[in-house]
Coordinates of C-alpha atoms in Angstrom, one line a residue:
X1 CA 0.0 0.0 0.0
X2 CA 1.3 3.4 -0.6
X3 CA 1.2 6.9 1.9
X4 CA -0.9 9.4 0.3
X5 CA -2.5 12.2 1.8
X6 CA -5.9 13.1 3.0
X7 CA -7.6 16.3 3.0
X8 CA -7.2 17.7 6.8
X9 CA -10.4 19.8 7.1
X10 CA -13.2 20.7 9.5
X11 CA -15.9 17.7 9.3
X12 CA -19.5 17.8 10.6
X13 CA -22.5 15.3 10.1
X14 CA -25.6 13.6 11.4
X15 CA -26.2 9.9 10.8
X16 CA -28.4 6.7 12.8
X17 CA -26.7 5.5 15.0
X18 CA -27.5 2.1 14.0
X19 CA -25.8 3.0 11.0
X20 CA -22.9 3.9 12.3
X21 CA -22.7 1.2 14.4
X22 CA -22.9 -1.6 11.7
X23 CA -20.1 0.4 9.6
X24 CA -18.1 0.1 12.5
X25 CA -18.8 -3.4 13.2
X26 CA -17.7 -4.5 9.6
X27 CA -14.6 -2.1 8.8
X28 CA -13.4 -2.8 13.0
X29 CA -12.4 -6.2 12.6
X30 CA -9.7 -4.9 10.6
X31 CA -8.2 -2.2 13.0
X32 CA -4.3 -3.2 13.6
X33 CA -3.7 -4.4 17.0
X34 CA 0.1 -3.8 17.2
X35 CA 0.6 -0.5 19.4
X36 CA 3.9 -0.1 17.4
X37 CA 1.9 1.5 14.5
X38 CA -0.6 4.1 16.1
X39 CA -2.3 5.4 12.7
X40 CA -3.0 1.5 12.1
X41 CA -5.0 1.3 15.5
X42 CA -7.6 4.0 13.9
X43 CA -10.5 3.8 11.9
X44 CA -10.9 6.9 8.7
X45 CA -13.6 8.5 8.9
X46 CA -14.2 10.7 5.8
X47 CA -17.1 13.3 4.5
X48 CA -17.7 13.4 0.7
X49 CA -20.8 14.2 -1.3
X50 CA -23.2 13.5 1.8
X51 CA -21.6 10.2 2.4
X52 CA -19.7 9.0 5.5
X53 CA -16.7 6.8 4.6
X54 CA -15.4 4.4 6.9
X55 CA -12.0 2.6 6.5
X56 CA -9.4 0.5 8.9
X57 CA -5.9 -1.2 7.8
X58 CA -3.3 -3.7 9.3
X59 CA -1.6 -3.3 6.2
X60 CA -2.4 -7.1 5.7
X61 CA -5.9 -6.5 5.2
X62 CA -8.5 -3.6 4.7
X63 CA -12.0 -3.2 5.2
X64 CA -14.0 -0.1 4.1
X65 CA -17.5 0.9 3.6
X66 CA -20.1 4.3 3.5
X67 CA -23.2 5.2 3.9
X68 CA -25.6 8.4 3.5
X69 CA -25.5 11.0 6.3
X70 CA -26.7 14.5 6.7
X71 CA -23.1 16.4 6.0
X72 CA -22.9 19.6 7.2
X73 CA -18.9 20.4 6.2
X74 CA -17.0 17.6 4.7
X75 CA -13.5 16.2 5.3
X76 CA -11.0 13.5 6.8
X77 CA -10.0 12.6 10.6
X78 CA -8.7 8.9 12.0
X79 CA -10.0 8.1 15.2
X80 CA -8.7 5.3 17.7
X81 CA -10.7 2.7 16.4
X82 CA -11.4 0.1 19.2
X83 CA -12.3 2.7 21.3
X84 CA -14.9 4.4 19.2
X85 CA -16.7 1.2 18.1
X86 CA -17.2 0.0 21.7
X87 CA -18.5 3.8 22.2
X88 CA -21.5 3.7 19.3
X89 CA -22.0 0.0 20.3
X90 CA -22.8 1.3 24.0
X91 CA -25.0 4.7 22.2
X92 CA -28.7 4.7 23.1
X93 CA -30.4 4.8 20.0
X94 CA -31.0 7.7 17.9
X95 CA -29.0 10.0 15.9
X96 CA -25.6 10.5 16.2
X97 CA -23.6 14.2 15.9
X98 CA -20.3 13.8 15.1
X99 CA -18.0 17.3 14.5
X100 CA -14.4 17.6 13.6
X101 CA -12.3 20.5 14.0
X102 CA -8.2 20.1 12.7
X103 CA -7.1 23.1 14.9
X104 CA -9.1 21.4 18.2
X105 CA -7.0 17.9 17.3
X106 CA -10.2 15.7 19.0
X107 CA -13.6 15.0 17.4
X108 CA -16.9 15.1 19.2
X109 CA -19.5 12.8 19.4
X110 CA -22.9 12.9 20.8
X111 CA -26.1 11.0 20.8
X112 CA -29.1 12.2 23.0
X113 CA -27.7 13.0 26.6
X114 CA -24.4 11.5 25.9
X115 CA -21.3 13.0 25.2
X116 CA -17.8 12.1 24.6
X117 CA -14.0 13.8 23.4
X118 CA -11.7 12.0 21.8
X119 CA -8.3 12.7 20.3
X120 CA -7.7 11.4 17.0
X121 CA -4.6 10.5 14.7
X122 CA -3.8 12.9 11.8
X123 CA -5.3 12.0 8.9
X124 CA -2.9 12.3 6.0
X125 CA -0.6 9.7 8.0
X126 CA -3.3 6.9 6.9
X127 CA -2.2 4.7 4.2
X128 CA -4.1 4.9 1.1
X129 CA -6.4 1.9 0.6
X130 CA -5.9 0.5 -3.2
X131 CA -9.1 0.6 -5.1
X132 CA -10.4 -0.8 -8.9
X133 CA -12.5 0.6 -11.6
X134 CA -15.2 -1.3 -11.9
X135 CA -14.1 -2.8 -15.4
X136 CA -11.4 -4.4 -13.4
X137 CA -13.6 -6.3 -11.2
X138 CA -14.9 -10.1 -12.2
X139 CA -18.3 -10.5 -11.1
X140 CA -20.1 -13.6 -10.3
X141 CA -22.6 -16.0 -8.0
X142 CA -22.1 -15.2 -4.5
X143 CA -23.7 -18.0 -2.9
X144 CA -21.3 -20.3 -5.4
X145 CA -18.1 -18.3 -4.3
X146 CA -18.6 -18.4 -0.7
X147 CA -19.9 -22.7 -0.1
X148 CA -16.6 -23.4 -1.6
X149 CA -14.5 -21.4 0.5
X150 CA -16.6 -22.6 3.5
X151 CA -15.9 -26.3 2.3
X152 CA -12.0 -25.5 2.1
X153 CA -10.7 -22.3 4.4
X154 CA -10.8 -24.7 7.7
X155 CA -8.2 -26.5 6.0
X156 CA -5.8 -23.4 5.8
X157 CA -2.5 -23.0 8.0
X158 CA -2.4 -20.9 11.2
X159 CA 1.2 -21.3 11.0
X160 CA 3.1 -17.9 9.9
X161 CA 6.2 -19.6 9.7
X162 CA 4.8 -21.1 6.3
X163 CA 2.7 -18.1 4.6
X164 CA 1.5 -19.7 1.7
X165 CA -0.1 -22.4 3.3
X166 CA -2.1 -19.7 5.5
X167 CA -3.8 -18.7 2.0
X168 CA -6.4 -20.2 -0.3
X169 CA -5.8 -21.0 -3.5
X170 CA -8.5 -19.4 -5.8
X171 CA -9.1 -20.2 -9.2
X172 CA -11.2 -18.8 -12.2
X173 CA -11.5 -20.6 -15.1
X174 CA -14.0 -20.3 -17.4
X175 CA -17.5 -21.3 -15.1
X176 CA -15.3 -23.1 -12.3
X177 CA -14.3 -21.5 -9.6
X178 CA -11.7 -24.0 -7.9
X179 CA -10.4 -23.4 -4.3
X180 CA -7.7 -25.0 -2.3
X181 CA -5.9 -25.3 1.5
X182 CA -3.8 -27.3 3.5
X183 CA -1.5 -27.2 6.4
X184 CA 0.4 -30.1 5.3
X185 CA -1.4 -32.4 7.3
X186 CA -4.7 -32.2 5.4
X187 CA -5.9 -31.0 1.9
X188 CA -9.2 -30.1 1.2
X189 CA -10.3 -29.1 -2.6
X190 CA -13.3 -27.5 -3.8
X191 CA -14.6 -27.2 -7.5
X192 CA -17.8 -25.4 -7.7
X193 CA -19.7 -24.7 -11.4
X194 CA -20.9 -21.4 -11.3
X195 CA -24.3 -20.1 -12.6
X196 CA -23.2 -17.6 -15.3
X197 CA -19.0 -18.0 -16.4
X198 CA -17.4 -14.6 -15.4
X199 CA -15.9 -12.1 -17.9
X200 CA -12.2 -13.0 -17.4
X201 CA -9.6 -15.0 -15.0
X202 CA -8.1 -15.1 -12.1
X203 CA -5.5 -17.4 -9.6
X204 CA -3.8 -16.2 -6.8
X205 CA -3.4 -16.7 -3.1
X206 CA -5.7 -15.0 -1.1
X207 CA -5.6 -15.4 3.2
X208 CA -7.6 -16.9 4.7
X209 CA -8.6 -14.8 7.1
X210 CA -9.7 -12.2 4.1
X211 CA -12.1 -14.9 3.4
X212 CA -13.0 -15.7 5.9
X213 CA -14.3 -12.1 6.6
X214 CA -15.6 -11.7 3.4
X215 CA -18.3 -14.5 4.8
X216 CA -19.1 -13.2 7.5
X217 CA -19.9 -9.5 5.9
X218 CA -22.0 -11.7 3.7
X219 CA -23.9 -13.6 6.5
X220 CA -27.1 -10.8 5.9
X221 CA -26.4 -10.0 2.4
X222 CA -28.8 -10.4 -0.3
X223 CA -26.9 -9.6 -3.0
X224 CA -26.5 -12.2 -5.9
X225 CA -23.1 -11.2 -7.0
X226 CA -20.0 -10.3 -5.8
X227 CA -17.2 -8.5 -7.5
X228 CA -13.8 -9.6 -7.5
X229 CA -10.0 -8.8 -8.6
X230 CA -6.6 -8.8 -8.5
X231 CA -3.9 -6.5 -8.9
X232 CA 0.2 -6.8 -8.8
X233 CA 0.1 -7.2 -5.0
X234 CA -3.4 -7.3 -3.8
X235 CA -7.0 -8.7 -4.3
X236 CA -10.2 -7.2 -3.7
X237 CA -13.8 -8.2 -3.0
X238 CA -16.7 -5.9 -3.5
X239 CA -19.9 -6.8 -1.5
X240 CA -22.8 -4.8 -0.7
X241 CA -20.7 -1.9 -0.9
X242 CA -18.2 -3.1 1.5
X243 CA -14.7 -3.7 0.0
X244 CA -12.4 -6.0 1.1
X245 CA -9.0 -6.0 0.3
X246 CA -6.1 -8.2 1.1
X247 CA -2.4 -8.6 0.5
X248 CA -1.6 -11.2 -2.3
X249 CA 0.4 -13.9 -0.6
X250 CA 3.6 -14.8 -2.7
X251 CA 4.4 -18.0 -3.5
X252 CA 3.8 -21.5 -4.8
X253 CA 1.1 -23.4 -3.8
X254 CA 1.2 -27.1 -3.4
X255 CA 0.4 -29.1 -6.3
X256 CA -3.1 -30.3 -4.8
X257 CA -4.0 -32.7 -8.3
X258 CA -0.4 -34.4 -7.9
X259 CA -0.9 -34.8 -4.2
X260 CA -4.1 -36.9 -4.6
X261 CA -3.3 -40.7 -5.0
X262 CA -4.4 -42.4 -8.2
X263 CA -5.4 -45.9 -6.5
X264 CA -6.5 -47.3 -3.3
X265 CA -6.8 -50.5 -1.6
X266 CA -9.6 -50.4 0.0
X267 CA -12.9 -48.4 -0.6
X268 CA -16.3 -48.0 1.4
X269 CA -19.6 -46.1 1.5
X270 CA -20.4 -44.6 5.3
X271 CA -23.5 -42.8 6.2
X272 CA -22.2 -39.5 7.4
X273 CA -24.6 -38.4 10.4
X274 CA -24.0 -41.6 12.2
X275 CA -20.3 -41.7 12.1
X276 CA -19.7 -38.0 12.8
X277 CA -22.0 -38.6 15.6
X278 CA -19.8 -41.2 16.3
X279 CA -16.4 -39.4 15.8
X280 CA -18.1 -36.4 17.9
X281 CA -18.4 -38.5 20.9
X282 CA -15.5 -40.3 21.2
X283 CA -13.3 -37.7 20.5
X284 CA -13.6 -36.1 23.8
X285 CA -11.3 -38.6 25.4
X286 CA -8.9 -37.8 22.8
X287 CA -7.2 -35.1 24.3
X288 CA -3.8 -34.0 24.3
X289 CA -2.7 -34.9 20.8
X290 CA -3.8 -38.3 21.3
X291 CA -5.8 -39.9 18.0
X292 CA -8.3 -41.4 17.2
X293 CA -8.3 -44.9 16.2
X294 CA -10.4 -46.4 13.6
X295 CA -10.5 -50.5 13.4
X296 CA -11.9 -51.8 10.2
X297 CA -13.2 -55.6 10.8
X298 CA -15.7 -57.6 8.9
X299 CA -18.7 -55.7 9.0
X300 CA -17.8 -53.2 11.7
X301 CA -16.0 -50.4 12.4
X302 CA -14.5 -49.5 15.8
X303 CA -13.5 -45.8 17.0
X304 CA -11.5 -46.1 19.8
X305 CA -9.3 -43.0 21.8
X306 CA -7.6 -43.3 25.3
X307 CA -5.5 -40.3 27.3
X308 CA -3.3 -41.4 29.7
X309 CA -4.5 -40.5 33.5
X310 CA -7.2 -39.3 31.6
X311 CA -9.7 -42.3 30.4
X312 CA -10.7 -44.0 26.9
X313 CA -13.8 -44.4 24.9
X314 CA -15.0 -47.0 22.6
X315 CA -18.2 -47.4 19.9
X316 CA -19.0 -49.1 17.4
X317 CA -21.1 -48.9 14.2
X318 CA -22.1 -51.8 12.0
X319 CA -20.7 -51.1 8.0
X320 CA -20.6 -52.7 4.6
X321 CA -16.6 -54.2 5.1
X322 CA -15.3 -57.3 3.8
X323 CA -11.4 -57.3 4.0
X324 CA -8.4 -57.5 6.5
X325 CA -8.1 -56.2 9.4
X326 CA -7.3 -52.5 9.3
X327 CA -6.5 -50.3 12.1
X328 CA -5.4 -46.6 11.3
X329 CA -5.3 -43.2 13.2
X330 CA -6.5 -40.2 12.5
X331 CA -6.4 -36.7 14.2
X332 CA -10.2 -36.3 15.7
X333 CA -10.8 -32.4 15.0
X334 CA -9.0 -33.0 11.6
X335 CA -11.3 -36.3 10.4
X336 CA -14.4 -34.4 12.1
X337 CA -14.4 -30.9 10.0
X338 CA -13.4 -33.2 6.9
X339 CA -16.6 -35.3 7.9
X340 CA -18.8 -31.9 8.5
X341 CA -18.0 -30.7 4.7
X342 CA -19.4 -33.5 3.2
X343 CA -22.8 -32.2 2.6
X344 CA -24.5 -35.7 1.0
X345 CA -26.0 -38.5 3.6
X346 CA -23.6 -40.8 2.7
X347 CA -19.8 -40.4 2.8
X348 CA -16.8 -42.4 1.0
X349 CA -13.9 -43.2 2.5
X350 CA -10.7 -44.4 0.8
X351 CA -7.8 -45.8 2.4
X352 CA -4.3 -47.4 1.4
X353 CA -2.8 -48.5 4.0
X354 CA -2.1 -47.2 8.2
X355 CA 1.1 -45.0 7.0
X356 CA -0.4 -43.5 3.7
X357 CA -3.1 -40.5 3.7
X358 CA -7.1 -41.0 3.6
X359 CA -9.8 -39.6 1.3
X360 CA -13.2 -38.4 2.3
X361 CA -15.4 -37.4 -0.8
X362 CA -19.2 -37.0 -1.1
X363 CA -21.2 -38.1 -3.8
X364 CA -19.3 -36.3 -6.6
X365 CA -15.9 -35.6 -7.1
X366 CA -16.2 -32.1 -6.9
X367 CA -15.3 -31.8 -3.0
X368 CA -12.3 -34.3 -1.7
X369 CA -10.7 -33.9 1.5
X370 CA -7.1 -35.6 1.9
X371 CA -6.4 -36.1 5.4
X372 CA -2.8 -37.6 7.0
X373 CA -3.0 -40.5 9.6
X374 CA -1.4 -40.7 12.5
X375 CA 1.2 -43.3 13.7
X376 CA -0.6 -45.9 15.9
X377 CA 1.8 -47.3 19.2
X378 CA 1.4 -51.1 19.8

């Protein structure tokens, strides 16, 4: 992002304050929590054309949005950003007054009998926000975009030591959007067909937590589309006038087709409710990286965990299995979230052998989820 400069001047204006509450609430989540940067721990709040603009930065990721107020002068000021949005969150309701004056260094803000000072950050010390033309932006189906990344960003890295695998692979091509994440113990792909093809392409790594914010903005949207793009360094989503924008992350991602084995020895059809039920409860004695372990007998399947000084569980759930005796391990939060993306009633499960990785897949092959086992002791 590059330091431009925003108009200091006085700024007055009138606005709900549920309005102003909801802007907050969206462009917050984005205010910089590292004290080192003050100007990155505000939120922009700028006047133009009878619009209130509202922006926030950690220099990894924006958020920005506006709505209409009544404008009396307009003009730029940052404000410490945590602290106002718990202020408007605790407002009565009603309309909001809030006045800016450069020479006073501190914007007020009132709503009915309350009244509050605060000193804000100079304004042409916040970083310029990147924007698009709208010709730059794809558009296509929301509702398409955001079920894959909810079958795939679980998958993603937390680790910053490795920043690509903290990303999402996103793919246009043609009507498929294709999505992708893994932390190297688990992969989890998504191809989804969308509605209408957009106009153009795209790939790049986007973070997951970008994403992941993106879905939660659109949790009461009703918008059909959303716009997306990306430039040299950064991609942007445009929904329901909120933009996000995030840092491209650099790198290469993991060859998820060439990671997927061609062949498998064994093969079987579960029903999905009853072994995540299953998995769910006997999991909870699994605790402190212990795994759980998953026998495969003829006609049965046994889940089995134990914790030292801690207890073990054991069920068991009749299943279509004719073969050898298999016993293999498997993280329990890792095979439960691979179980919850499977949306079908039925889920098939492909395995090799104790040592080599397990695939979960619906009815299709559009969603497969490639999960790592866990050495078994004894």
């Amino acid at each position: 992002m590059t330091i431009e400069t925003y108009a200091r001047e006085t700024l007055k204006l009138t606005c709900s304050r549920d309005d102003l509450a909801w802007a907050l609430s969206v462009v917050g989540r984005a205010v910089s929590t590292r004290t080192t940067v003050q100007i990155l721990g505000g939120i922009l709040l700028r006047v133009e054309n009878g619009r209130l603009e509202l922006a926030a930065t950690d220099m990894e990721m924006s958020l920005r949005t506006s709505f209409d107020v009544v404008a009396e002068k307009g003009g730029s000021v940052v404000v410490p950003g945590r602290l106002l949005v718990e202020i408007v969150r605790l407002l009565p309701p009603g309309d909001v007054t809030l006045a800016y004056t450069p020479e006073d260094g501190s914007v007020s803000l009132s709503c009915g009998a309350a009244s509050y000072r605060l000193n804000t950050y100079a304004a042409d010390d916040f970083p310029r926000l990147p924007g698009a033309e709208p010709g730059d932006l794809l558009e296509l189906d929301r509702e398409a975009f955001l079920e894959t990344v909810a079958k795939v960003s679980r998958a993603a890295s937390r680790d910053e030591s490795r920043p690509v695998l903290t990303g999402i692979l996103v793919r246009l091509e043609g009507d498929i959007v294709a999505m992708a994440a893994t932390d190297s113990y688990r992969l989890s792909v998504k191809e989804t067909r969308l509605p209408t093809a957009p106009s153009g392409e795209l790939e790049a790594i986007v973070p997951a937590r970008a994403l992941g914010e993106l879905a939660r903005i659109a949790q009461g949207s009703t918008a059909e589309t959303l716009r997306l793009g990306a430039q040299e360094n950064q991609v942007v989503f445009v929904l329901d006038g909120v933009w996000v924008t995030a840092r491209r992350i650099d790198g290469q991602f993991p060859n998820y087709r060439q990671l997927r084995p061609e062949t498998f020895e064994v093969e079987m059809t579960l029903p999905r409710e009853e072994l995540l039920d299953v998995v769910r409860r006997v999991a909870v004695l699994a605790q402190r990286n212990s795994p759980l372990r998953l026998r495969f007998e003829e006609g049965q399947l046994t889940i089995q965990a134990q914790t030292q000084d801690v207890g073990e569980a054991s069920e068991s759930l009749p299943i279509s299995y004719h073969g050898d005796l298999l016993e293999i391990g498997f993280n329990p939060d890792f095979l439960r979230e691979g179980l919850e993306s499977v949306a079908e009633a039925d889920v098939h499960l492909r395995l090799i052998s104790p040592l080599r990785p397990g695939l979960i897949t619906g009815a299709g092959d559009d969603f497969w989820y490639l999960i790592m086992p866990i050495r078994l002791a004894g």
